[in-house]
Amino acid sequence: MLCPYCLQNTSADVKCNHCKENLPPLYVEQHRGLRKSPAVLSAVGFSGHGKTVYLAAMLDAMATQLPKIWGGFFRQGLDDESVATVKNNLAMLRQGVLPESTRRNFPRPSAHRLNKMPRYGCRDLLIYDPPGEAFEQELDIERFAHFIKRAKVVLFLISVDDLDEPKGSHLYRLLEMYNLGMARVEAKTKRQHLIVAYTKADLLVESWEKHPLVQEHLCNNGYAQLENPRKYQRDLKQISDELLDYTRQTLGAQEFINATETNFKSVAYCAVSALGQPPDEGGHLTAAMQPRCVLDPLVWVLARS
């Protein structure tokens, strides 16, 4: 059984043999003696690119939207901290206040059970959100890579608007830092699926006029389409192809594309907007949040896990 906190295999039912953390009873009940592993998602990105806010918006959409679409669906936090984190972050967002960025010390994962999903059944989802500062230097990544290396799916969350110029080079720098950190702990990125999610996508709508599928999906996205997960996945593949072209032509990131296609098992692209509009200078929302496409990375994670 994979420990949800250190991601090492443990034979214990109460405390992990390695990190000595108390194991969540609901998690142990699901995974004891089974080969079925949880879906492990690592969120990677620079500071200020919207990782923590995006993850809060994704969990909010799970709670408010998916139960309406997937009959019987519900999300269950697997430990007290996961329950409290979701509750606090969602309360802040609904009050127009953005959740605080991930603290420097690596936090515990956010552990959830996704119940009664069409096509995917019941899956446990472990979300790791290391601080953005970890991806500024190779040695910083090494501190956190023993968590990241066991993830089957890696989510690069990138705000194009916050990338330095030239944007393609700055995008490639994130990939370089990630690869160097993984190499230091002898981890294989070739075993991982990469999802590149462009965050704060409400700021990019006009730049996608040559990519009509992306533009239409972002502007008109309604979660009702998720009623048919297979068709939705096919639509996301077409959107991914257009965003690949955007990455090549507009961002000038051919080196990033070549490196990701060589180093990862697969690569997919999507665009998300956690808030629907930018906050004011004080970091507060001036209108109710209107998330767009925030469940798209989750669909990719489920498909790739």
Phi, psi and omega in degrees: 000138181274124177292130182288350185258320178249353179059032171256151177290130180229145178261356183279158178252343185247305178237139178298139178297335188259301185269352178065015176285146173291129183275137179297126182304320179297323179292314180299318180301324182282325192249351180300122175075004181252150177275346182293119182264159174290162171279120184252121182241122174254127179264123185239135177172159178290161175299141177084002182266007170091021183298304186295319179294319179299312182299323176296318180293323178296315179293327176296317179294326175299320185282325188258334187251312185298324178298336178282336188259316181258104183305124179089352184293141167204152178258136180235119173294140186264350174212168185300320184294321178296318178298314183293319181297313179298314181300314183291316181295319180292323177297319179296315181299319182288343175267002179084016181247136181278139176300151179292149176296157181302135180291161185299316176290133186298124183282167171293157179290161171264116188249127186220150171251126178257112189258143171056055175267134174296138180077321187257347178069225180251124179225142170272137182239123177250122184248123178249127184235076179292156182294147182300331180298338181296340185257016177272331181221148183302316184292331177293321179297325182301330179295333186247351190294337180292340171279314188292327189292339181273356180287133174282334182234130177246130182251109173275114178258115191229124173266107182302322182296336182260002176284138173290161175271147350289135189298322180299321180291320181291325176296318180294329180298320177300316179296318179300313181299318179297313182296320180295317179297318180294321180296326181296330179256018175056042178260153184252107176293339181296343178270357185253149171264136181252131171244122177260113181248118176278113183274173180051040188292343176299338179276353188246001187306313183294330182286352181255026181295337176272003182230075189298326180294319178296312182299314181294318181297318182290321184281328187245010186300121172237139187290350180301333180296338180289356177301331176245088185301325181295314179294319180299321179295321178296320178296320180296328177296319178294320178295320178300319180298319179293321179289332172298316178297319177299318180297322180284308190279315186271316181276346180063040188252045181298323179297319176299315180299311182300317183291319181292320181292335178277321191267343184243158180295321174205162180224133176223155182237146172209171181228135184224151172229111184289329187249333183090340176201154182288149176285170177283181185297336179274001179081023179247149178280137178266353177211165180300141180296142179229077183301145178231126171061022185288346178271353182300313177300325178298318178299318177296318181299313180297320181292326184269350183269000000 
